[in-house]
């Protein structure tokens, strides 16, 4: 069976690497164009492109600004199936109609919950106890296709985005391969989603990462772990001279009460709207990530509120 793979970030690259190792025939790869990155703004290939250049340079790489620009090229490939993992664009109906067997997508939630761009962050922000991977038949409506396979995973209260992201990749790999193998035996069964149970995971905006100490401690803790390590939840810290941003990369719920934003102890316990949280790992502006205790020992007369 001939497959065209659509994907861009590391999540997609790891899934693609697994499929290649398992002997899946990839006719071509479609990924986002090289983008400027870092202070130098050098054009940098996506993780999916980098993987192909390193491990399978014989596979054609397509990098259109819009996938609709390569309809003719994709048609000429005569692929049986399109496999989409975090590609970064909504595919047109004309594109979805090209492969004989249709298109499938690996989505990092238990559909119909958290359709959309940021399902991992949103489930952490909500404090969900579980999430998972779903493989769906793609339709024109975002993440609304029939579900062909799913797998669940529990979310410990301390788990961060990076940790959950890694777990979901390992969940996605065999699940995706299982569905691809089912296609070689005929059209797999699928379960329609219940639209009344659908929720949406909007794209994460950087301003959402600012900590409001007046909010409940658990809500703040969930925000911190959802944004860790990138883009990072953050707060202002104030001294007599100026104010700077402090990224908070890891925290724990803690006991304690006080005015929101009050530093309750040298161990980094800060009062919130109800209880408190303890800072575990931070990244001061312009510096490396470090243990919060080490950072606090070097601070004098700082405040988390004006």
PDB file of C-alpha atoms in Angstrom:
ATOM      1  CA  UNK A   1       0.000   0.000   0.000  1.00  0.00           C
ATOM      2  CA  UNK A   2       1.371   3.388  -1.055  1.00  0.00           C
ATOM      3  CA  UNK A   3       1.110   6.206   1.482  1.00  0.00           C
ATOM      4  CA  UNK A   4       1.721   9.965   1.428  1.00  0.00           C
ATOM      5  CA  UNK A   5       2.608  11.257   4.905  1.00  0.00           C
ATOM      6  CA  UNK A   6       1.693  14.789   6.004  1.00  0.00           C
ATOM      7  CA  UNK A   7       3.392  16.146   9.131  1.00  0.00           C
ATOM      8  CA  UNK A   8       5.673  18.851  10.490  1.00  0.00           C
ATOM      9  CA  UNK A   9       6.803  18.858  14.187  1.00  0.00           C
ATOM     10  CA  UNK A  10       8.693  16.325  16.278  1.00  0.00           C
ATOM     11  CA  UNK A  11       5.487  14.451  17.144  1.00  0.00           C
ATOM     12  CA  UNK A  12       4.972  13.735  13.453  1.00  0.00           C
ATOM     13  CA  UNK A  13       8.650  12.982  12.836  1.00  0.00           C
ATOM     14  CA  UNK A  14       8.754  10.296  15.524  1.00  0.00           C
ATOM     15  CA  UNK A  15       5.611   8.653  14.162  1.00  0.00           C
ATOM     16  CA  UNK A  16       7.018   8.734  10.632  1.00  0.00           C
ATOM     17  CA  UNK A  17      10.321   7.258  11.788  1.00  0.00           C
ATOM     18  CA  UNK A  18       8.426   4.391  13.430  1.00  0.00           C
ATOM     19  CA  UNK A  19       6.422   3.703  10.248  1.00  0.00           C
ATOM     20  CA  UNK A  20       9.605   3.639   8.161  1.00  0.00           C
ATOM     21  CA  UNK A  21      11.258   1.212  10.583  1.00  0.00           C
ATOM     22  CA  UNK A  22       8.177  -1.004  10.348  1.00  0.00           C
ATOM     23  CA  UNK A  23       8.499  -1.124   6.555  1.00  0.00           C
ATOM     24  CA  UNK A  24       5.518   1.050   5.627  1.00  0.00           C
ATOM     25  CA  UNK A  25       5.840   2.290   2.027  1.00  0.00           C
ATOM     26  CA  UNK A  26       5.989   6.091   2.010  1.00  0.00           C
ATOM     27  CA  UNK A  27       5.651   7.485  -1.520  1.00  0.00           C
ATOM     28  CA  UNK A  28       6.207  11.114  -0.493  1.00  0.00           C
ATOM     29  CA  UNK A  29       6.219  13.426   2.496  1.00  0.00           C
ATOM     30  CA  UNK A  30       4.411  16.752   2.719  1.00  0.00           C
ATOM     31  CA  UNK A  31       5.648  19.183   5.377  1.00  0.00           C
ATOM     32  CA  UNK A  32       5.703  22.900   6.081  1.00  0.00           C
ATOM     33  CA  UNK A  33       8.293  25.080   4.301  1.00  0.00           C
ATOM     34  CA  UNK A  34      11.581  25.851   6.022  1.00  0.00           C
ATOM     35  CA  UNK A  35      11.069  28.700   8.506  1.00  0.00           C
ATOM     36  CA  UNK A  36      13.408  31.296  10.088  1.00  0.00           C
ATOM     37  CA  UNK A  37      14.506  30.201  13.537  1.00  0.00           C
ATOM     38  CA  UNK A  38      16.626  31.492  16.382  1.00  0.00           C
ATOM     39  CA  UNK A  39      18.350  34.834  16.705  1.00  0.00           C
ATOM     40  CA  UNK A  40      20.100  34.365  13.361  1.00  0.00           C
ATOM     41  CA  UNK A  41      16.769  33.683  11.614  1.00  0.00           C
ATOM     42  CA  UNK A  42      18.374  31.000   9.464  1.00  0.00           C
ATOM     43  CA  UNK A  43      15.876  28.985   7.452  1.00  0.00           C
ATOM     44  CA  UNK A  44      15.396  25.730   9.344  1.00  0.00           C
ATOM     45  CA  UNK A  45      13.735  22.549   8.049  1.00  0.00           C
ATOM     46  CA  UNK A  46      10.886  20.955   9.968  1.00  0.00           C
ATOM     47  CA  UNK A  47      11.674  17.877  12.085  1.00  0.00           C
ATOM     48  CA  UNK A  48       9.861  15.745   9.481  1.00  0.00           C
ATOM     49  CA  UNK A  49      12.028  17.073   6.653  1.00  0.00           C
ATOM     50  CA  UNK A  50      15.189  16.624   8.726  1.00  0.00           C
ATOM     51  CA  UNK A  51      14.250  13.013   9.416  1.00  0.00           C
ATOM     52  CA  UNK A  52      13.746  12.211   5.738  1.00  0.00           C
ATOM     53  CA  UNK A  53      16.981  13.911   4.683  1.00  0.00           C
ATOM     54  CA  UNK A  54      18.866  11.864   7.267  1.00  0.00           C
ATOM     55  CA  UNK A  55      17.196   8.461   7.051  1.00  0.00           C
ATOM     56  CA  UNK A  56      15.300   8.209   3.759  1.00  0.00           C
ATOM     57  CA  UNK A  57      16.660  10.769   1.265  1.00  0.00           C
ATOM     58  CA  UNK A  58      15.103   8.852  -1.625  1.00  0.00           C
ATOM     59  CA  UNK A  59      11.598   9.860  -0.508  1.00  0.00           C
ATOM     60  CA  UNK A  60      10.335  13.045  -2.229  1.00  0.00           C
ATOM     61  CA  UNK A  61       9.682  16.000   0.089  1.00  0.00           C
ATOM     62  CA  UNK A  62       6.961  18.495  -0.808  1.00  0.00           C
ATOM     63  CA  UNK A  63       6.850  21.853   1.015  1.00  0.00           C
ATOM     64  CA  UNK A  64       4.042  24.014  -0.334  1.00  0.00           C
ATOM     65  CA  UNK A  65       2.880  27.131   1.473  1.00  0.00           C
ATOM     66  CA  UNK A  66      -0.604  25.711   0.958  1.00  0.00           C
ATOM     67  CA  UNK A  67      -1.281  22.040   0.268  1.00  0.00           C
ATOM     68  CA  UNK A  68      -3.815  23.047  -2.399  1.00  0.00           C
ATOM     69  CA  UNK A  69      -0.865  24.180  -4.523  1.00  0.00           C
ATOM     70  CA  UNK A  70       0.250  20.580  -5.091  1.00  0.00           C
ATOM     71  CA  UNK A  71      -3.044  18.879  -5.978  1.00  0.00           C
ATOM     72  CA  UNK A  72      -1.740  17.788  -9.368  1.00  0.00           C
ATOM     73  CA  UNK A  73       1.503  16.397  -7.929  1.00  0.00           C
ATOM     74  CA  UNK A  74      -0.364  14.463  -5.261  1.00  0.00           C
ATOM     75  CA  UNK A  75      -2.794  13.059  -7.817  1.00  0.00           C
ATOM     76  CA  UNK A  76       0.085  11.814  -9.969  1.00  0.00           C
ATOM     77  CA  UNK A  77       1.526   9.874  -7.025  1.00  0.00           C
ATOM     78  CA  UNK A  78      -1.543   7.576  -7.064  1.00  0.00           C
ATOM     79  CA  UNK A  79      -1.326   6.957  -3.339  1.00  0.00           C
ATOM     80  CA  UNK A  80      -3.762   4.603  -1.646  1.00  0.00           C
ATOM     81  CA  UNK A  81      -3.877   6.536   1.629  1.00  0.00           C
ATOM     82  CA  UNK A  82      -2.890   9.902   3.068  1.00  0.00           C
ATOM     83  CA  UNK A  83      -1.689   9.797   6.699  1.00  0.00           C
ATOM     84  CA  UNK A  84      -1.751  13.124   8.545  1.00  0.00           C
ATOM     85  CA  UNK A  85      -0.011  13.769  11.884  1.00  0.00           C
ATOM     86  CA  UNK A  86       0.214  17.394  13.077  1.00  0.00           C
ATOM     87  CA  UNK A  87       0.695  18.810   9.602  1.00  0.00           C
ATOM     88  CA  UNK A  88      -0.386  22.333  10.504  1.00  0.00           C
ATOM     89  CA  UNK A  89      -2.899  23.073   7.739  1.00  0.00           C
ATOM     90  CA  UNK A  90      -6.556  22.269   7.128  1.00  0.00           C
ATOM     91  CA  UNK A  91      -6.848  20.092   4.012  1.00  0.00           C
ATOM     92  CA  UNK A  92      -9.353  20.957   1.306  1.00  0.00           C
ATOM     93  CA  UNK A  93     -12.028  18.534   0.174  1.00  0.00           C
ATOM     94  CA  UNK A  94     -10.318  18.263  -3.226  1.00  0.00           C
ATOM     95  CA  UNK A  95      -7.184  17.042  -1.465  1.00  0.00           C
ATOM     96  CA  UNK A  96      -9.089  14.667   0.804  1.00  0.00           C
ATOM     97  CA  UNK A  97     -10.693  13.094  -2.274  1.00  0.00           C
ATOM     98  CA  UNK A  98      -7.385  12.229  -3.975  1.00  0.00           C
ATOM     99  CA  UNK A  99      -6.345   8.906  -2.348  1.00  0.00           C
ATOM    100  CA  UNK A 100      -8.357   5.797  -3.151  1.00  0.00           C
ATOM    101  CA  UNK A 101      -8.840   4.866   0.517  1.00  0.00           C
ATOM    102  CA  UNK A 102      -9.160   8.399   1.860  1.00  0.00           C
ATOM    103  CA  UNK A 103      -7.186  10.188   4.563  1.00  0.00           C
ATOM    104  CA  UNK A 104      -6.588   9.377   8.214  1.00  0.00           C
ATOM    105  CA  UNK A 105      -5.357  11.576  11.029  1.00  0.00           C
ATOM    106  CA  UNK A 106      -3.736  10.856  14.395  1.00  0.00           C
ATOM    107  CA  UNK A 107      -5.180  13.291  16.939  1.00  0.00           C
ATOM    108  CA  UNK A 108      -3.894  13.691  20.501  1.00  0.00           C
ATOM    109  CA  UNK A 109      -7.194  13.506  22.384  1.00  0.00           C
ATOM    110  CA  UNK A 110     -10.095  11.184  23.010  1.00  0.00           C
ATOM    111  CA  UNK A 111     -12.349  12.535  20.278  1.00  0.00           C
ATOM    112  CA  UNK A 112     -14.816  14.192  20.195  1.00  0.00           C
ATOM    113  CA  UNK A 113     -13.172  15.907  23.162  1.00  0.00           C
ATOM    114  CA  UNK A 114     -10.600  18.595  22.355  1.00  0.00           C
ATOM    115  CA  UNK A 115     -10.941  18.909  18.622  1.00  0.00           C
ATOM    116  CA  UNK A 116      -8.526  21.509  17.321  1.00  0.00           C
ATOM    117  CA  UNK A 117      -4.971  22.776  17.524  1.00  0.00           C
ATOM    118  CA  UNK A 118      -3.911  22.352  21.165  1.00  0.00           C
ATOM    119  CA  UNK A 119      -5.504  19.255  22.710  1.00  0.00           C
ATOM    120  CA  UNK A 120      -2.537  18.371  24.942  1.00  0.00           C
ATOM    121  CA  UNK A 121      -2.207  21.809  26.522  1.00  0.00           C
ATOM    122  CA  UNK A 122      -5.954  22.243  26.934  1.00  0.00           C
ATOM    123  CA  UNK A 123      -6.489  18.927  28.721  1.00  0.00           C
ATOM    124  CA  UNK A 124      -3.681  19.784  31.146  1.00  0.00           C
ATOM    125  CA  UNK A 125      -5.080  23.262  31.747  1.00  0.00           C
ATOM    126  CA  UNK A 126      -8.447  21.671  32.540  1.00  0.00           C
ATOM    127  CA  UNK A 127      -6.845  19.251  35.006  1.00  0.00           C
ATOM    128  CA  UNK A 128      -8.147  16.162  33.181  1.00  0.00           C
ATOM    129  CA  UNK A 129      -7.307  12.778  34.707  1.00  0.00           C
ATOM    130  CA  UNK A 130      -6.948  11.029  31.332  1.00  0.00           C
ATOM    131  CA  UNK A 131      -6.472  11.639  27.648  1.00  0.00           C
ATOM    132  CA  UNK A 132      -5.300   9.552  24.703  1.00  0.00           C
ATOM    133  CA  UNK A 133      -4.833   9.165  20.962  1.00  0.00           C
ATOM    134  CA  UNK A 134      -7.527   8.762  18.338  1.00  0.00           C
ATOM    135  CA  UNK A 135      -7.124   7.749  14.701  1.00  0.00           C
ATOM    136  CA  UNK A 136      -9.929   9.249  12.645  1.00  0.00           C
ATOM    137  CA  UNK A 137     -11.103   9.275   9.048  1.00  0.00           C
ATOM    138  CA  UNK A 138     -10.612  12.813   7.855  1.00  0.00           C
ATOM    139  CA  UNK A 139     -13.558  14.933   6.745  1.00  0.00           C
ATOM    140  CA  UNK A 140     -13.787  18.605   5.846  1.00  0.00           C
ATOM    141  CA  UNK A 141     -14.968  19.566   9.343  1.00  0.00           C
ATOM    142  CA  UNK A 142     -12.069  19.848  11.782  1.00  0.00           C
ATOM    143  CA  UNK A 143     -11.383  16.608  13.683  1.00  0.00           C
ATOM    144  CA  UNK A 144     -14.969  15.417  13.186  1.00  0.00           C
ATOM    145  CA  UNK A 145     -14.316  12.180  11.296  1.00  0.00           C
ATOM    146  CA  UNK A 146     -15.325   8.686  12.373  1.00  0.00           C
ATOM    147  CA  UNK A 147     -12.908   7.197  14.912  1.00  0.00           C
ATOM    148  CA  UNK A 148     -11.157   4.010  13.799  1.00  0.00           C
ATOM    149  CA  UNK A 149      -9.044   3.350  16.897  1.00  0.00           C
ATOM    150  CA  UNK A 150      -8.252   5.004  20.206  1.00  0.00           C
ATOM    151  CA  UNK A 151      -6.089   4.386  23.246  1.00  0.00           C
ATOM    152  CA  UNK A 152      -6.219   6.017  26.700  1.00  0.00           C
ATOM    153  CA  UNK A 153      -3.568   7.162  29.127  1.00  0.00           C
ATOM    154  CA  UNK A 154      -3.885   8.507  32.671  1.00  0.00           C
ATOM    155  CA  UNK A 155      -2.482  11.937  33.563  1.00  0.00           C
ATOM    156  CA  UNK A 156      -0.755  12.210  36.966  1.00  0.00           C
ATOM    157  CA  UNK A 157      -1.353  15.563  38.629  1.00  0.00           C
ATOM    158  CA  UNK A 158       2.343  16.502  38.338  1.00  0.00           C
ATOM    159  CA  UNK A 159       2.738  15.585  34.640  1.00  0.00           C
ATOM    160  CA  UNK A 160       3.915  18.413  32.369  1.00  0.00           C
ATOM    161  CA  UNK A 161       3.275  19.035  28.685  1.00  0.00           C
ATOM    162  CA  UNK A 162       6.678  17.663  27.650  1.00  0.00           C
ATOM    163  CA  UNK A 163       6.106  14.467  29.606  1.00  0.00           C
ATOM    164  CA  UNK A 164       2.577  13.931  28.290  1.00  0.00           C
ATOM    165  CA  UNK A 165       3.687  14.776  24.743  1.00  0.00           C
ATOM    166  CA  UNK A 166       6.314  12.021  24.913  1.00  0.00           C
ATOM    167  CA  UNK A 167       3.825   9.484  26.296  1.00  0.00           C
ATOM    168  CA  UNK A 168       1.308  10.253  23.567  1.00  0.00           C
ATOM    169  CA  UNK A 169       3.913   9.786  20.843  1.00  0.00           C
ATOM    170  CA  UNK A 170       4.578   6.275  22.143  1.00  0.00           C
ATOM    171  CA  UNK A 171       0.831   5.655  22.224  1.00  0.00           C
ATOM    172  CA  UNK A 172       0.349   6.969  18.677  1.00  0.00           C
ATOM    173  CA  UNK A 173       3.008   4.877  16.945  1.00  0.00           C
ATOM    174  CA  UNK A 174       1.530   1.357  17.264  1.00  0.00           C
ATOM    175  CA  UNK A 175      -2.038   2.686  17.016  1.00  0.00           C
ATOM    176  CA  UNK A 176      -1.322   4.322  13.680  1.00  0.00           C
ATOM    177  CA  UNK A 177       0.444   1.235  12.369  1.00  0.00           C
ATOM    178  CA  UNK A 178      -2.470  -0.943  13.470  1.00  0.00           C
ATOM    179  CA  UNK A 179      -4.941   1.123  11.438  1.00  0.00           C
ATOM    180  CA  UNK A 180      -2.667   1.162   8.382  1.00  0.00           C
ATOM    181  CA  UNK A 181      -2.416  -2.638   8.526  1.00  0.00           C
ATOM    182  CA  UNK A 182      -6.213  -2.860   8.740  1.00  0.00           C
ATOM    183  CA  UNK A 183      -6.464  -0.958   5.465  1.00  0.00           C
ATOM    184  CA  UNK A 184      -4.420  -3.642   3.747  1.00  0.00           C
ATOM    185  CA  UNK A 185      -7.175  -6.109   4.655  1.00  0.00           C
ATOM    186  CA  UNK A 186     -10.112  -3.916   3.621  1.00  0.00           C
ATOM    187  CA  UNK A 187     -11.855  -0.786   4.867  1.00  0.00           C
ATOM    188  CA  UNK A 188     -11.583  -0.698   8.695  1.00  0.00           C
ATOM    189  CA  UNK A 189     -14.659  -0.242  10.868  1.00  0.00           C
ATOM    190  CA  UNK A 190     -15.159   3.200  12.412  1.00  0.00           C
ATOM    191  CA  UNK A 191     -17.364   4.773  15.055  1.00  0.00           C
ATOM    192  CA  UNK A 192     -19.101   8.119  14.369  1.00  0.00           C
ATOM    193  CA  UNK A 193     -18.391  10.871  16.865  1.00  0.00           C
ATOM    194  CA  UNK A 194     -21.192  12.315  18.960  1.00  0.00           C
ATOM    195  CA  UNK A 195     -21.224  16.023  18.010  1.00  0.00           C
ATOM    196  CA  UNK A 196     -23.060  16.923  21.222  1.00  0.00           C
ATOM    197  CA  UNK A 197     -19.995  15.802  23.208  1.00  0.00           C
ATOM    198  CA  UNK A 198     -17.525  17.773  21.095  1.00  0.00           C
ATOM    199  CA  UNK A 199     -15.249  20.309  22.795  1.00  0.00           C
ATOM    200  CA  UNK A 200     -12.610  22.466  21.176  1.00  0.00           C
ATOM    201  CA  UNK A 201      -8.938  23.070  21.927  1.00  0.00           C
ATOM    202  CA  UNK A 202      -8.121  26.495  20.547  1.00  0.00           C
ATOM    203  CA  UNK A 203      -4.565  27.419  19.601  1.00  0.00           C
ATOM    204  CA  UNK A 204      -2.454  28.474  22.571  1.00  0.00           C
ATOM    205  CA  UNK A 205      -1.755  32.207  22.753  1.00  0.00           C
ATOM    206  CA  UNK A 206       1.388  33.414  24.516  1.00  0.00           C
ATOM    207  CA  UNK A 207      -0.506  35.895  26.679  1.00  0.00           C
ATOM    208  CA  UNK A 208      -2.425  32.993  28.226  1.00  0.00           C
ATOM    209  CA  UNK A 209       0.778  31.979  29.985  1.00  0.00           C
ATOM    210  CA  UNK A 210       0.823  34.928  32.392  1.00  0.00           C
ATOM    211  CA  UNK A 211       0.151  33.763  35.947  1.00  0.00           C
ATOM    212  CA  UNK A 212      -2.620  35.536  37.835  1.00  0.00           C
ATOM    213  CA  UNK A 213      -1.960  34.856  41.506  1.00  0.00           C
ATOM    214  CA  UNK A 214      -5.583  35.649  42.359  1.00  0.00           C
ATOM    215  CA  UNK A 215      -6.711  32.435  40.655  1.00  0.00           C
ATOM    216  CA  UNK A 216      -7.008  29.113  42.537  1.00  0.00           C
ATOM    217  CA  UNK A 217      -3.751  27.279  43.207  1.00  0.00           C
ATOM    218  CA  UNK A 218      -4.763  24.191  41.249  1.00  0.00           C
ATOM    219  CA  UNK A 219      -5.652  26.280  38.202  1.00  0.00           C
ATOM    220  CA  UNK A 220      -2.260  28.014  38.318  1.00  0.00           C
ATOM    221  CA  UNK A 221      -0.459  24.683  38.739  1.00  0.00           C
ATOM    222  CA  UNK A 222      -2.332  23.274  35.733  1.00  0.00           C
ATOM    223  CA  UNK A 223      -1.368  26.298  33.635  1.00  0.00           C
ATOM    224  CA  UNK A 224       2.302  25.905  34.564  1.00  0.00           C
ATOM    225  CA  UNK A 225       2.463  22.230  33.622  1.00  0.00           C
ATOM    226  CA  UNK A 226       0.488  22.806  30.412  1.00  0.00           C
ATOM    227  CA  UNK A 227       3.011  25.436  29.267  1.00  0.00           C
ATOM    228  CA  UNK A 228       6.147  23.545  30.390  1.00  0.00           C
ATOM    229  CA  UNK A 229       8.674  23.791  28.974  1.00  0.00           C
ATOM    230  CA  UNK A 230       7.505  25.763  25.929  1.00  0.00           C
ATOM    231  CA  UNK A 231       6.357  28.509  25.731  1.00  0.00           C
ATOM    232  CA  UNK A 232       6.489  28.593  29.536  1.00  0.00           C
ATOM    233  CA  UNK A 233       4.043  30.086  32.026  1.00  0.00           C
ATOM    234  CA  UNK A 234       5.453  33.278  33.476  1.00  0.00           C
ATOM    235  CA  UNK A 235       4.994  35.995  36.061  1.00  0.00           C
ATOM    236  CA  UNK A 236       6.516  39.367  36.848  1.00  0.00           C
ATOM    237  CA  UNK A 237       9.043  39.696  39.649  1.00  0.00           C
ATOM    238  CA  UNK A 238       9.695  43.110  41.159  1.00  0.00           C
ATOM    239  CA  UNK A 239      12.711  44.642  42.857  1.00  0.00           C
ATOM    240  CA  UNK A 240      13.397  48.197  43.936  1.00  0.00           C
ATOM    241  CA  UNK A 241      15.066  48.862  40.589  1.00  0.00           C
ATOM    242  CA  UNK A 242      12.941  47.137  37.956  1.00  0.00           C
ATOM    243  CA  UNK A 243      10.699  44.253  37.020  1.00  0.00           C
ATOM    244  CA  UNK A 244      11.537  41.150  35.009  1.00  0.00           C
ATOM    245  CA  UNK A 245       9.787  38.076  33.723  1.00  0.00           C
ATOM    246  CA  UNK A 246      10.241  34.740  35.426  1.00  0.00           C
ATOM    247  CA  UNK A 247       9.251  31.551  33.630  1.00  0.00           C
ATOM    248  CA  UNK A 248       7.863  28.893  35.927  1.00  0.00           C
ATOM    249  CA  UNK A 249       8.583  25.467  34.486  1.00  0.00           C
ATOM    250  CA  UNK A 250       7.453  23.204  37.292  1.00  0.00           C
ATOM    251  CA  UNK A 251       5.376  23.579  40.449  1.00  0.00           C
ATOM    252  CA  UNK A 252       3.487  21.605  43.056  1.00  0.00           C
ATOM    253  CA  UNK A 253       0.298  22.410  44.957  1.00  0.00           C
ATOM    254  CA  UNK A 254       1.166  23.417  48.521  1.00  0.00           C
ATOM    255  CA  UNK A 255      -0.453  24.332  51.824  1.00  0.00           C
ATOM    256  CA  UNK A 256      -0.515  27.922  52.925  1.00  0.00           C
ATOM    257  CA  UNK A 257      -2.586  31.048  52.832  1.00  0.00           C
ATOM    258  CA  UNK A 258      -1.810  34.704  52.320  1.00  0.00           C
ATOM    259  CA  UNK A 259      -2.329  37.604  49.955  1.00  0.00           C
ATOM    260  CA  UNK A 260      -2.255  36.435  46.316  1.00  0.00           C
ATOM    261  CA  UNK A 261       1.338  36.554  45.084  1.00  0.00           C
ATOM    262  CA  UNK A 262       2.847  36.710  48.581  1.00  0.00           C
ATOM    263  CA  UNK A 263       6.038  34.679  49.026  1.00  0.00           C
ATOM    264  CA  UNK A 264       5.196  32.610  52.091  1.00  0.00           C
ATOM    265  CA  UNK A 265       8.520  30.838  52.610  1.00  0.00           C
ATOM    266  CA  UNK A 266      12.118  30.647  51.333  1.00  0.00           C
ATOM    267  CA  UNK A 267      11.195  27.285  49.810  1.00  0.00           C
ATOM    268  CA  UNK A 268       9.272  29.080  47.075  1.00  0.00           C
ATOM    269  CA  UNK A 269       5.724  28.708  48.394  1.00  0.00           C
ATOM    270  CA  UNK A 270       3.508  31.452  46.967  1.00  0.00           C
ATOM    271  CA  UNK A 271      -0.034  32.286  48.033  1.00  0.00           C
ATOM    272  CA  UNK A 272      -2.767  32.033  45.411  1.00  0.00           C
ATOM    273  CA  UNK A 273      -6.451  32.860  45.383  1.00  0.00           C
ATOM    274  CA  UNK A 274      -7.201  30.009  47.762  1.00  0.00           C
ATOM    275  CA  UNK A 275      -4.262  27.788  48.756  1.00  0.00           C
ATOM    276  CA  UNK A 276      -0.679  28.037  47.477  1.00  0.00           C
ATOM    277  CA  UNK A 277       1.817  26.533  45.051  1.00  0.00           C
ATOM    278  CA  UNK A 278       5.501  25.772  45.454  1.00  0.00           C
ATOM    279  CA  UNK A 279       7.929  26.749  42.715  1.00  0.00           C
ATOM    280  CA  UNK A 280      10.103  23.772  41.742  1.00  0.00           C
ATOM    281  CA  UNK A 281      11.899  24.869  38.562  1.00  0.00           C
ATOM    282  CA  UNK A 282      12.172  28.356  37.082  1.00  0.00           C
ATOM    283  CA  UNK A 283      13.956  30.205  34.305  1.00  0.00           C
ATOM    284  CA  UNK A 284      14.872  33.835  35.032  1.00  0.00           C
ATOM    285  CA  UNK A 285      14.811  36.255  32.114  1.00  0.00           C
ATOM    286  CA  UNK A 286      17.932  35.783  29.971  1.00  0.00           C
ATOM    287  CA  UNK A 287      19.220  32.833  31.993  1.00  0.00           C
ATOM    288  CA  UNK A 288      19.088  29.044  32.018  1.00  0.00           C
ATOM    289  CA  UNK A 289      16.474  26.922  33.760  1.00  0.00           C
ATOM    290  CA  UNK A 290      17.321  26.132  37.391  1.00  0.00           C
ATOM    291  CA  UNK A 291      15.881  24.804  40.621  1.00  0.00           C
ATOM    292  CA  UNK A 292      13.670  27.404  42.245  1.00  0.00           C
ATOM    293  CA  UNK A 293      15.482  27.023  45.594  1.00  0.00           C
ATOM    294  CA  UNK A 294      18.826  27.854  43.955  1.00  0.00           C
ATOM    295  CA  UNK A 295      17.347  30.907  42.253  1.00  0.00           C
ATOM    296  CA  UNK A 296      15.644  32.182  45.396  1.00  0.00           C
ATOM    297  CA  UNK A 297      18.860  31.958  47.432  1.00  0.00           C
ATOM    298  CA  UNK A 298      20.387  34.545  45.132  1.00  0.00           C
ATOM    299  CA  UNK A 299      17.500  37.015  45.372  1.00  0.00           C
ATOM    300  CA  UNK A 300      17.074  39.936  47.755  1.00  0.00           C
ATOM    301  CA  UNK A 301      13.900  41.903  48.382  1.00  0.00           C
ATOM    302  CA  UNK A 302      11.955  40.506  45.472  1.00  0.00           C
ATOM    303  CA  UNK A 303       8.197  40.511  45.211  1.00  0.00           C
ATOM    304  CA  UNK A 304       5.732  38.726  42.958  1.00  0.00           C
ATOM    305  CA  UNK A 305       3.224  41.583  43.229  1.00  0.00           C
ATOM    306  CA  UNK A 306       3.568  45.347  43.072  1.00  0.00           C
TER     307      UNK A 306
END
